[in-house]
Amino acid sequence: MKITMTKIGKSFSSSMDMLEKKLINASKQSIEKMGVKLLEKSMPLAPVDKGDLRESGYVKVNGKTIAKGSKTGSIESMGSSSDNNDNLVVDVGYNTPYALRQHEEFPNKRTEGTTWKYLENPLKENLGEFISDLENDVKKVIK
């Protein structure tokens, strides 16, 4: 039986290419989940009067909305992006004319339990959890 290094090299290279694709895909899915988690964690902190600010909450992946808020503070999932683009841009935010002012200045009119920096603080407070989730999702592919 004759085994050449060329065959072993091609097989190894093919396996590594497949592993790379799986790792990239798992990372993308994990980062998308992080975006949705961030919106979920920020929603109860967003000031509410009529609910328009919370309803304007969104998660976009490469421009496609995958989740959005509601006036009641719940999150509606629109599915994953299934984007094959190598670049990944996850945008989490609120889209009302006063969202930035509420986030940065937080006027006196507010509902109990809400706060300013309603998006920034949950990101900072949960960054360790988000990184751990990403690590675990990548480890599942490697095992």
JSON list of C-alpha atoms in Angstrom, two decimals:
[
{"chain": "A", "resi": 1, "resn": "MET", "atom": "CA", "xyz": [0.00, 0.00, 0.00]},
{"chain": "A", "resi": 2, "resn": "LYS", "atom": "CA", "xyz": [1.39, 3.31, -1.00]},
{"chain": "A", "resi": 3, "resn": "ILE", "atom": "CA", "xyz": [0.26, 6.52, 0.71]},
{"chain": "A", "resi": 4, "resn": "THR", "atom": "CA", "xyz": [1.70, 9.72, -0.55]},
{"chain": "A", "resi": 5, "resn": "MET", "atom": "CA", "xyz": [2.05, 12.93, 1.42]},
{"chain": "A", "resi": 6, "resn": "THR", "atom": "CA", "xyz": [0.13, 14.73, -1.29]},
{"chain": "A", "resi": 7, "resn": "LYS", "atom": "CA", "xyz": [-3.05, 12.76, -0.53]},
{"chain": "A", "resi": 8, "resn": "ILE", "atom": "CA", "xyz": [-2.62, 13.24, 3.21]},
{"chain": "A", "resi": 9, "resn": "GLY", "atom": "CA", "xyz": [-1.95, 16.94, 2.69]},
{"chain": "A", "resi": 10, "resn": "LYS", "atom": "CA", "xyz": [-5.06, 17.42, 0.54]},
{"chain": "A", "resi": 11, "resn": "SER", "atom": "CA", "xyz": [-7.25, 15.54, 3.00]},
{"chain": "A", "resi": 12, "resn": "PHE", "atom": "CA", "xyz": [-5.87, 17.53, 5.93]},
{"chain": "A", "resi": 13, "resn": "SER", "atom": "CA", "xyz": [-6.28, 20.80, 4.03]},
{"chain": "A", "resi": 14, "resn": "SER", "atom": "CA", "xyz": [-9.85, 19.91, 3.11]},
{"chain": "A", "resi": 15, "resn": "SER", "atom": "CA", "xyz": [-10.65, 19.07, 6.75]},
{"chain": "A", "resi": 16, "resn": "MET", "atom": "CA", "xyz": [-9.15, 22.34, 7.93]},
{"chain": "A", "resi": 17, "resn": "ASP", "atom": "CA", "xyz": [-11.15, 24.30, 5.35]},
{"chain": "A", "resi": 18, "resn": "MET", "atom": "CA", "xyz": [-14.35, 22.62, 6.55]},
{"chain": "A", "resi": 19, "resn": "LEU", "atom": "CA", "xyz": [-13.46, 23.31, 10.20]},
{"chain": "A", "resi": 20, "resn": "GLU", "atom": "CA", "xyz": [-12.74, 26.96, 9.37]},
{"chain": "A", "resi": 21, "resn": "LYS", "atom": "CA", "xyz": [-16.16, 27.34, 7.71]},
{"chain": "A", "resi": 22, "resn": "LYS", "atom": "CA", "xyz": [-17.88, 25.74, 10.70]},
{"chain": "A", "resi": 23, "resn": "LEU", "atom": "CA", "xyz": [-16.02, 28.00, 13.13]},
{"chain": "A", "resi": 24, "resn": "ILE", "atom": "CA", "xyz": [-16.88, 31.13, 11.17]},
{"chain": "A", "resi": 25, "resn": "ASN", "atom": "CA", "xyz": [-20.54, 30.08, 10.94]},
{"chain": "A", "resi": 26, "resn": "ALA", "atom": "CA", "xyz": [-20.73, 29.28, 14.67]},
{"chain": "A", "resi": 27, "resn": "SER", "atom": "CA", "xyz": [-19.09, 32.61, 15.52]},
{"chain": "A", "resi": 28, "resn": "LYS", "atom": "CA", "xyz": [-21.53, 34.53, 13.33]},
{"chain": "A", "resi": 29, "resn": "GLN", "atom": "CA", "xyz": [-24.54, 32.79, 14.88]},
{"chain": "A", "resi": 30, "resn": "SER", "atom": "CA", "xyz": [-23.18, 33.41, 18.36]},
{"chain": "A", "resi": 31, "resn": "ILE", "atom": "CA", "xyz": [-22.64, 37.11, 17.69]},
{"chain": "A", "resi": 32, "resn": "GLU", "atom": "CA", "xyz": [-26.17, 37.40, 16.28]},
{"chain": "A", "resi": 33, "resn": "LYS", "atom": "CA", "xyz": [-27.49, 35.82, 19.49]},
{"chain": "A", "resi": 34, "resn": "MET", "atom": "CA", "xyz": [-25.46, 38.36, 21.47]},
{"chain": "A", "resi": 35, "resn": "GLY", "atom": "CA", "xyz": [-27.22, 41.18, 19.65]},
{"chain": "A", "resi": 36, "resn": "VAL", "atom": "CA", "xyz": [-30.64, 39.76, 20.52]},
{"chain": "A", "resi": 37, "resn": "LYS", "atom": "CA", "xyz": [-29.58, 39.17, 24.13]},
{"chain": "A", "resi": 38, "resn": "LEU", "atom": "CA", "xyz": [-28.37, 42.76, 24.39]},
{"chain": "A", "resi": 39, "resn": "LEU", "atom": "CA", "xyz": [-31.71, 44.07, 23.12]},
{"chain": "A", "resi": 40, "resn": "GLU", "atom": "CA", "xyz": [-33.54, 41.79, 25.60]},
{"chain": "A", "resi": 41, "resn": "LYS", "atom": "CA", "xyz": [-31.42, 43.05, 28.49]},
{"chain": "A", "resi": 42, "resn": "SER", "atom": "CA", "xyz": [-31.76, 46.70, 27.50]},
{"chain": "A", "resi": 43, "resn": "MET", "atom": "CA", "xyz": [-35.50, 46.70, 26.82]},
{"chain": "A", "resi": 44, "resn": "PRO", "atom": "CA", "xyz": [-36.69, 46.78, 30.48]},
{"chain": "A", "resi": 45, "resn": "LEU", "atom": "CA", "xyz": [-34.28, 49.65, 31.20]},
{"chain": "A", "resi": 46, "resn": "ALA", "atom": "CA", "xyz": [-35.45, 51.86, 28.31]},
{"chain": "A", "resi": 47, "resn": "PRO", "atom": "CA", "xyz": [-37.68, 54.71, 29.46]},
{"chain": "A", "resi": 48, "resn": "VAL", "atom": "CA", "xyz": [-41.34, 54.16, 28.65]},
{"chain": "A", "resi": 49, "resn": "ASP", "atom": "CA", "xyz": [-44.18, 56.61, 28.30]},
{"chain": "A", "resi": 50, "resn": "LYS", "atom": "CA", "xyz": [-46.33, 55.27, 25.48]},
{"chain": "A", "resi": 51, "resn": "GLY", "atom": "CA", "xyz": [-43.92, 52.48, 24.51]},
{"chain": "A", "resi": 52, "resn": "ASP", "atom": "CA", "xyz": [-42.71, 54.00, 21.25]},
{"chain": "A", "resi": 53, "resn": "LEU", "atom": "CA", "xyz": [-39.04, 53.93, 22.30]},
{"chain": "A", "resi": 54, "resn": "ARG", "atom": "CA", "xyz": [-39.17, 50.25, 23.23]},
{"chain": "A", "resi": 55, "resn": "GLU", "atom": "CA", "xyz": [-41.10, 49.44, 20.07]},
{"chain": "A", "resi": 56, "resn": "SER", "atom": "CA", "xyz": [-38.32, 51.04, 18.02]},
{"chain": "A", "resi": 57, "resn": "GLY", "atom": "CA", "xyz": [-35.68, 48.63, 19.43]},
{"chain": "A", "resi": 58, "resn": "TYR", "atom": "CA", "xyz": [-34.02, 46.48, 16.80]},
{"chain": "A", "resi": 59, "resn": "VAL", "atom": "CA", "xyz": [-31.21, 44.08, 15.98]},
{"chain": "A", "resi": 60, "resn": "LYS", "atom": "CA", "xyz": [-29.89, 44.19, 12.44]},
{"chain": "A", "resi": 61, "resn": "VAL", "atom": "CA", "xyz": [-27.29, 41.93, 10.88]},
{"chain": "A", "resi": 62, "resn": "ASN", "atom": "CA", "xyz": [-25.68, 43.41, 7.80]},
{"chain": "A", "resi": 63, "resn": "GLY", "atom": "CA", "xyz": [-28.72, 45.65, 7.43]},
{"chain": "A", "resi": 64, "resn": "LYS", "atom": "CA", "xyz": [-31.36, 42.89, 7.79]},
{"chain": "A", "resi": 65, "resn": "THR", "atom": "CA", "xyz": [-33.64, 43.12, 10.85]},
{"chain": "A", "resi": 66, "resn": "ILE", "atom": "CA", "xyz": [-33.55, 39.86, 12.83]},
{"chain": "A", "resi": 67, "resn": "ALA", "atom": "CA", "xyz": [-35.35, 41.08, 15.97]},
{"chain": "A", "resi": 68, "resn": "LYS", "atom": "CA", "xyz": [-37.41, 44.05, 17.03]},
{"chain": "A", "resi": 69, "resn": "GLY", "atom": "CA", "xyz": [-38.97, 45.44, 20.17]},
{"chain": "A", "resi": 70, "resn": "SER", "atom": "CA", "xyz": [-42.60, 45.97, 21.07]},
{"chain": "A", "resi": 71, "resn": "LYS", "atom": "CA", "xyz": [-44.47, 48.54, 23.15]},
{"chain": "A", "resi": 72, "resn": "THR", "atom": "CA", "xyz": [-44.88, 45.95, 25.91]},
{"chain": "A", "resi": 73, "resn": "GLY", "atom": "CA", "xyz": [-41.12, 45.41, 26.10]},
{"chain": "A", "resi": 74, "resn": "SER", "atom": "CA", "xyz": [-41.03, 41.97, 24.53]},
{"chain": "A", "resi": 75, "resn": "ILE", "atom": "CA", "xyz": [-38.80, 40.99, 21.61]},
{"chain": "A", "resi": 76, "resn": "GLU", "atom": "CA", "xyz": [-40.08, 39.67, 18.31]},
{"chain": "A", "resi": 77, "resn": "SER", "atom": "CA", "xyz": [-37.59, 37.41, 16.55]},
{"chain": "A", "resi": 78, "resn": "MET", "atom": "CA", "xyz": [-37.50, 37.58, 12.77]},
{"chain": "A", "resi": 79, "resn": "GLY", "atom": "CA", "xyz": [-35.09, 34.63, 12.38]},
{"chain": "A", "resi": 80, "resn": "SER", "atom": "CA", "xyz": [-31.37, 34.66, 11.72]},
{"chain": "A", "resi": 81, "resn": "SER", "atom": "CA", "xyz": [-29.72, 36.60, 8.96]},
{"chain": "A", "resi": 82, "resn": "SER", "atom": "CA", "xyz": [-28.43, 33.55, 7.04]},
{"chain": "A", "resi": 83, "resn": "ASP", "atom": "CA", "xyz": [-25.97, 35.96, 5.46]},
{"chain": "A", "resi": 84, "resn": "ASN", "atom": "CA", "xyz": [-23.00, 34.33, 3.74]},
{"chain": "A", "resi": 85, "resn": "ASN", "atom": "CA", "xyz": [-21.05, 37.55, 3.73]},
{"chain": "A", "resi": 86, "resn": "ASP", "atom": "CA", "xyz": [-17.59, 37.27, 5.32]},
{"chain": "A", "resi": 87, "resn": "ASN", "atom": "CA", "xyz": [-18.12, 40.62, 7.03]},
{"chain": "A", "resi": 88, "resn": "LEU", "atom": "CA", "xyz": [-20.51, 40.74, 9.95]},
{"chain": "A", "resi": 89, "resn": "VAL", "atom": "CA", "xyz": [-22.05, 43.93, 11.25]},
{"chain": "A", "resi": 90, "resn": "VAL", "atom": "CA", "xyz": [-24.51, 43.54, 14.12]},
{"chain": "A", "resi": 91, "resn": "ASP", "atom": "CA", "xyz": [-26.36, 46.75, 14.92]},
{"chain": "A", "resi": 92, "resn": "VAL", "atom": "CA", "xyz": [-28.44, 46.98, 18.11]},
{"chain": "A", "resi": 93, "resn": "GLY", "atom": "CA", "xyz": [-30.30, 50.18, 18.80]},
{"chain": "A", "resi": 94, "resn": "TYR", "atom": "CA", "xyz": [-33.44, 52.22, 19.19]},
{"chain": "A", "resi": 95, "resn": "ASN", "atom": "CA", "xyz": [-34.84, 54.36, 16.43]},
{"chain": "A", "resi": 96, "resn": "THR", "atom": "CA", "xyz": [-36.96, 57.27, 17.61]},
{"chain": "A", "resi": 97, "resn": "PRO", "atom": "CA", "xyz": [-36.11, 60.96, 17.26]},
{"chain": "A", "resi": 98, "resn": "TYR", "atom": "CA", "xyz": [-35.55, 61.14, 21.04]},
{"chain": "A", "resi": 99, "resn": "ALA", "atom": "CA", "xyz": [-33.76, 57.80, 21.60]},
{"chain": "A", "resi": 100, "resn": "LEU", "atom": "CA", "xyz": [-30.30, 59.36, 21.77]},
{"chain": "A", "resi": 101, "resn": "ARG", "atom": "CA", "xyz": [-31.43, 62.10, 24.15]},
{"chain": "A", "resi": 102, "resn": "GLN", "atom": "CA", "xyz": [-33.12, 59.56, 26.43]},
{"chain": "A", "resi": 103, "resn": "HIS", "atom": "CA", "xyz": [-29.96, 57.46, 26.38]},
{"chain": "A", "resi": 104, "resn": "GLU", "atom": "CA", "xyz": [-27.51, 60.26, 27.05]},
{"chain": "A", "resi": 105, "resn": "GLU", "atom": "CA", "xyz": [-29.43, 62.84, 29.10]},
{"chain": "A", "resi": 106, "resn": "PHE", "atom": "CA", "xyz": [-32.37, 60.98, 30.61]},
{"chain": "A", "resi": 107, "resn": "PRO", "atom": "CA", "xyz": [-34.78, 63.83, 31.39]},
{"chain": "A", "resi": 108, "resn": "ASN", "atom": "CA", "xyz": [-36.66, 63.89, 34.69]},
{"chain": "A", "resi": 109, "resn": "LYS", "atom": "CA", "xyz": [-39.78, 62.30, 33.19]},
{"chain": "A", "resi": 110, "resn": "ARG", "atom": "CA", "xyz": [-39.18, 58.58, 33.60]},
{"chain": "A", "resi": 111, "resn": "THR", "atom": "CA", "xyz": [-40.80, 55.37, 34.70]},
{"chain": "A", "resi": 112, "resn": "GLU", "atom": "CA", "xyz": [-39.64, 53.54, 37.84]},
{"chain": "A", "resi": 113, "resn": "GLY", "atom": "CA", "xyz": [-36.93, 50.98, 37.04]},
{"chain": "A", "resi": 114, "resn": "THR", "atom": "CA", "xyz": [-35.81, 52.64, 33.83]},
{"chain": "A", "resi": 115, "resn": "THR", "atom": "CA", "xyz": [-32.53, 54.43, 33.41]},
{"chain": "A", "resi": 116, "resn": "TRP", "atom": "CA", "xyz": [-30.34, 56.36, 31.04]},
{"chain": "A", "resi": 117, "resn": "LYS", "atom": "CA", "xyz": [-27.56, 54.48, 29.21]},
{"chain": "A", "resi": 118, "resn": "TYR", "atom": "CA", "xyz": [-30.17, 51.74, 28.79]},
{"chain": "A", "resi": 119, "resn": "LEU", "atom": "CA", "xyz": [-28.18, 50.18, 25.93]},
{"chain": "A", "resi": 120, "resn": "GLU", "atom": "CA", "xyz": [-24.60, 50.97, 26.92]},
{"chain": "A", "resi": 121, "resn": "ASN", "atom": "CA", "xyz": [-24.81, 49.72, 30.51]},
{"chain": "A", "resi": 122, "resn": "PRO", "atom": "CA", "xyz": [-26.20, 46.24, 29.68]},
{"chain": "A", "resi": 123, "resn": "LEU", "atom": "CA", "xyz": [-23.43, 45.85, 27.10]},
{"chain": "A", "resi": 124, "resn": "LYS", "atom": "CA", "xyz": [-20.73, 46.73, 29.63]},
{"chain": "A", "resi": 125, "resn": "GLU", "atom": "CA", "xyz": [-22.32, 44.68, 32.43]},
{"chain": "A", "resi": 126, "resn": "ASN", "atom": "CA", "xyz": [-22.74, 41.55, 30.30]},
{"chain": "A", "resi": 127, "resn": "LEU", "atom": "CA", "xyz": [-19.62, 41.65, 28.17]},
{"chain": "A", "resi": 128, "resn": "GLY", "atom": "CA", "xyz": [-18.04, 38.76, 30.09]},
{"chain": "A", "resi": 129, "resn": "GLU", "atom": "CA", "xyz": [-21.15, 36.64, 29.57]},
{"chain": "A", "resi": 130, "resn": "PHE", "atom": "CA", "xyz": [-21.23, 37.48, 25.86]},
{"chain": "A", "resi": 131, "resn": "ILE", "atom": "CA", "xyz": [-17.57, 36.52, 25.43]},
{"chain": "A", "resi": 132, "resn": "SER", "atom": "CA", "xyz": [-18.11, 33.30, 27.39]},
{"chain": "A", "resi": 133, "resn": "ASP", "atom": "CA", "xyz": [-21.09, 32.42, 25.17]},
{"chain": "A", "resi": 134, "resn": "LEU", "atom": "CA", "xyz": [-18.95, 32.96, 22.06]},
{"chain": "A", "resi": 135, "resn": "GLU", "atom": "CA", "xyz": [-16.15, 30.80, 23.49]},
{"chain": "A", "resi": 136, "resn": "ASN", "atom": "CA", "xyz": [-18.60, 27.99, 24.32]},
{"chain": "A", "resi": 137, "resn": "ASP", "atom": "CA", "xyz": [-20.21, 28.11, 20.88]},
{"chain": "A", "resi": 138, "resn": "VAL", "atom": "CA", "xyz": [-16.79, 27.86, 19.22]},
{"chain": "A", "resi": 139, "resn": "LYS", "atom": "CA", "xyz": [-15.67, 25.05, 21.56]},
{"chain": "A", "resi": 140, "resn": "LYS", "atom": "CA", "xyz": [-18.73, 23.00, 20.53]},
{"chain": "A", "resi": 141, "resn": "VAL", "atom": "CA", "xyz": [-17.49, 23.05, 16.92]},
{"chain": "A", "resi": 142, "resn": "ILE", "atom": "CA", "xyz": [-13.97, 22.01, 17.87]},
{"chain": "A", "resi": 143, "resn": "LYS", "atom": "CA", "xyz": [-15.12, 19.01, 19.95]}
]
